[in-house]
Amino acid sequence: MARPKGSTGFKTADRILDESLALIARLGYAAVSMRMIADAVGVNASAIYNHFPTKQAILHRLMADHMTGLLDAWRDENSAGMAPAAALAHFARFHIRYNIARPDQVFISYMELRALEPDNFEAIETLRREYEQIPRSIIDAGQASGQFEIDDAHVATMAVLASLTGVNTWFKTTGRLSAKDIENTYAAFILRAVGCKLEEL
């Protein structure tokens, strides 16, 4: 029988994921061993294998949890009925807000993608493509309506995502600008990048 949520087994699995996340973000996937994870959690190494058969399984779970969390969070956003410009600005703010609160998850999702085995890589890529379709559909709608002036919707989508995700590489909560300032600045920047006049908002 499965343990009820909140039981010792679930708590241990969560601790394993939390400690693995911190270790991999700090040291890199290749440098982290299952014994190191066990020591950080405070259990015997054999206990790790009761929850995750391999270190690869932990990495895949960390990445999958991040992407499914991101997709679920977007589904909770109230963006239905927005014109393309408003929807893209809303997406930009959402992406920044969600990801700057999760620097380790974002770092691992991009820097350790190459460490995934083929089947796990394809599973994560499927989730990434699903997320990429969100701004792509907005950009397609903006291009079709004439609100956006772009040459290639795919290139524009990749540029938008790269720009937004890049915030995690330099943003500091102790910096000159607040997170809300960054959201607003990037929302305006992204709209200009797709050829949208801000007065169209």
Coordinates of C-alpha atoms in Angstrom, one line a residue:
M1 CA 0.0 0.0 0.0
A2 CA 1.3 3.4 -0.9
R3 CA 2.3 5.7 2.0
P4 CA 0.0 8.6 2.7
K5 CA 1.3 12.0 1.7
G6 CA 3.4 13.5 4.5
S7 CA 4.7 10.1 5.7
T8 CA 8.3 9.4 6.4
G9 CA 8.9 7.8 3.0
F10 CA 7.7 10.9 1.2
K11 CA 9.7 13.2 3.4
T12 CA 12.8 11.2 2.8
A13 CA 12.3 11.3 -1.0
D14 CA 11.8 15.1 -0.8
R15 CA 14.9 15.5 1.3
I16 CA 16.9 13.5 -1.2
L17 CA 15.7 15.8 -4.0
D18 CA 16.3 19.0 -2.0
E19 CA 19.9 18.0 -1.1
S20 CA 20.6 16.6 -4.6
L21 CA 19.4 19.9 -6.1
A22 CA 21.8 21.9 -3.9
L23 CA 24.7 19.6 -4.4
I24 CA 24.4 19.4 -8.2
A25 CA 23.8 23.2 -8.6
R26 CA 27.0 23.8 -6.5
L27 CA 29.3 21.0 -7.7
G28 CA 27.9 19.8 -11.0
Y29 CA 26.2 16.4 -11.7
A30 CA 29.4 14.6 -12.6
A31 CA 31.1 15.5 -9.3
V32 CA 28.2 14.4 -7.0
S33 CA 27.9 10.8 -5.8
M34 CA 25.1 8.9 -4.3
R35 CA 27.1 8.7 -1.1
M36 CA 27.5 12.5 -1.0
I37 CA 23.7 12.8 -1.3
A38 CA 23.2 10.2 1.4
D39 CA 25.5 12.1 3.7
A40 CA 23.8 15.4 3.1
V41 CA 20.4 13.8 3.8
G42 CA 21.7 12.0 6.9
V43 CA 20.9 8.4 5.8
N44 CA 22.8 5.3 4.7
A45 CA 23.6 5.2 1.0
S46 CA 21.4 2.1 0.6
A47 CA 18.4 4.2 1.7
I48 CA 18.8 6.4 -1.3
Y49 CA 18.2 3.4 -3.6
N50 CA 14.9 2.7 -1.9
H51 CA 13.6 5.9 -3.6
F52 CA 15.8 6.4 -6.6
P53 CA 17.6 3.5 -8.4
T54 CA 20.3 5.7 -9.9
K55 CA 21.8 9.2 -9.7
Q56 CA 20.4 9.6 -13.3
A57 CA 16.9 9.0 -12.0
I58 CA 17.4 11.9 -9.5
L59 CA 18.6 14.3 -12.2
H60 CA 15.6 13.4 -14.4
R61 CA 13.2 13.9 -11.6
L62 CA 14.7 17.3 -10.7
M63 CA 14.3 18.5 -14.3
A64 CA 10.9 17.0 -14.8
D65 CA 9.6 18.5 -11.6
H66 CA 10.9 21.9 -12.6
M67 CA 9.3 21.7 -16.1
T68 CA 5.9 20.3 -14.9
G69 CA 5.8 22.9 -12.1
L70 CA 6.5 25.6 -14.7
L71 CA 3.7 24.4 -17.0
D72 CA 1.2 24.0 -14.2
A73 CA 2.0 27.5 -12.9
W74 CA 1.3 28.9 -16.3
R75 CA -2.0 27.1 -16.6
D76 CA -3.0 28.9 -13.4
E77 CA -2.3 32.3 -15.0
N78 CA -5.3 34.2 -16.1
S79 CA -4.3 35.1 -19.7
A80 CA -7.3 34.0 -21.7
G81 CA -8.7 36.6 -23.9
M82 CA -5.7 38.9 -23.9
A83 CA -4.5 40.5 -27.1
P84 CA -1.1 39.2 -28.3
A85 CA 0.9 42.2 -27.0
A86 CA -0.7 42.0 -23.5
A87 CA -0.4 38.2 -23.5
L88 CA 3.3 38.3 -24.4
A89 CA 4.0 40.9 -21.7
H90 CA 2.1 38.8 -19.2
F91 CA 4.2 35.7 -20.2
A92 CA 7.4 37.6 -19.9
R93 CA 6.6 38.7 -16.4
F94 CA 5.4 35.3 -15.4
H95 CA 8.6 33.6 -16.7
I96 CA 10.9 35.9 -14.9
R97 CA 8.9 35.8 -11.7
Y98 CA 8.7 32.0 -11.6
N99 CA 12.3 31.4 -12.5
I100 CA 14.2 33.9 -10.4
A101 CA 12.6 32.3 -7.3
R102 CA 14.2 29.0 -8.4
P103 CA 17.8 29.7 -9.4
D104 CA 19.2 26.2 -8.7
Q105 CA 16.4 24.5 -10.7
V106 CA 16.9 26.8 -13.7
F107 CA 20.7 26.3 -13.6
I108 CA 20.5 22.6 -13.6
S109 CA 17.8 22.5 -16.2
Y110 CA 20.1 24.2 -18.7
M111 CA 23.6 23.3 -17.6
E112 CA 23.0 19.6 -16.9
L113 CA 20.7 18.8 -19.9
R114 CA 23.7 17.2 -21.6
A115 CA 24.1 14.8 -18.7
L116 CA 20.7 13.1 -19.3
E117 CA 20.6 9.7 -20.9
P118 CA 18.8 9.6 -24.3
D119 CA 15.4 8.5 -23.0
N120 CA 15.4 11.0 -20.2
F121 CA 16.7 13.7 -22.5
E122 CA 13.8 13.1 -24.9
A123 CA 11.3 13.2 -22.0
I124 CA 12.6 16.6 -20.8
E125 CA 12.8 17.9 -24.3
T126 CA 9.1 17.0 -24.8
L127 CA 8.2 19.1 -21.8
R128 CA 10.5 22.0 -23.0
R129 CA 8.8 21.9 -26.4
E130 CA 5.4 22.1 -24.7
Y131 CA 6.5 25.2 -22.8
E132 CA 8.1 26.8 -25.9
Q133 CA 4.7 26.5 -27.6
I134 CA 3.2 29.0 -25.1
P135 CA 5.2 32.0 -26.4
R136 CA 5.2 30.6 -29.9
S137 CA 1.4 30.6 -30.0
I138 CA 1.3 34.1 -28.7
I139 CA 3.8 35.3 -31.3
D140 CA 2.0 33.5 -34.1
A141 CA -1.2 35.3 -33.1
G142 CA 0.6 38.6 -33.0
Q143 CA 2.2 38.1 -36.4
A144 CA -1.1 37.0 -37.9
S145 CA -3.0 40.0 -36.5
G146 CA -0.2 42.5 -37.6
Q147 CA 0.5 43.5 -34.0
F148 CA 4.0 42.0 -34.2
E149 CA 6.5 42.7 -37.0
I150 CA 8.9 39.7 -37.2
D151 CA 10.6 37.8 -40.0
D152 CA 10.5 34.3 -38.4
A153 CA 8.2 33.2 -35.5
H154 CA 10.4 30.4 -34.4
V155 CA 13.5 32.5 -34.2
A156 CA 11.6 35.2 -32.3
T157 CA 10.3 32.6 -29.8
M158 CA 13.8 31.2 -29.1
A159 CA 15.1 34.8 -28.7
V160 CA 12.4 35.7 -26.3
L161 CA 13.0 32.6 -24.2
A162 CA 16.7 33.0 -24.2
S163 CA 16.4 36.6 -23.1
L164 CA 14.0 35.9 -20.3
T165 CA 15.9 32.9 -19.0
G166 CA 19.1 34.9 -19.1
V167 CA 17.9 37.1 -16.2
N168 CA 18.8 34.2 -13.8
T169 CA 22.5 34.5 -14.8
W170 CA 22.8 38.1 -13.4
F171 CA 19.8 39.1 -11.3
K172 CA 20.5 39.7 -7.5
T173 CA 17.8 40.4 -5.0
T174 CA 20.1 42.9 -3.4
G175 CA 20.7 44.8 -6.6
R176 CA 19.6 48.2 -7.7
L177 CA 16.4 47.0 -9.4
S178 CA 13.6 45.0 -7.8
A179 CA 12.2 41.9 -9.3
K180 CA 9.1 43.9 -10.3
D181 CA 11.3 46.5 -12.1
I182 CA 13.0 43.7 -14.0
E183 CA 9.7 42.2 -15.0
N184 CA 8.4 45.5 -16.3
T185 CA 11.7 46.3 -18.1
Y186 CA 11.8 43.0 -19.9
A187 CA 8.1 43.0 -20.8
A188 CA 8.7 46.3 -22.6
F189 CA 11.9 45.1 -24.1
I190 CA 10.4 41.8 -25.4
L191 CA 7.5 43.7 -27.0
R192 CA 9.9 46.0 -28.8
A193 CA 11.9 43.0 -30.0
V194 CA 8.9 41.6 -31.8
G195 CA 8.1 44.9 -33.4
C196 CA 5.2 45.9 -31.2
K197 CA 4.6 49.5 -30.3
L198 CA 4.0 49.8 -26.6
E199 CA 1.0 52.0 -27.1
E200 CA -0.7 49.0 -28.6
L201 CA -1.0 47.5 -25.1

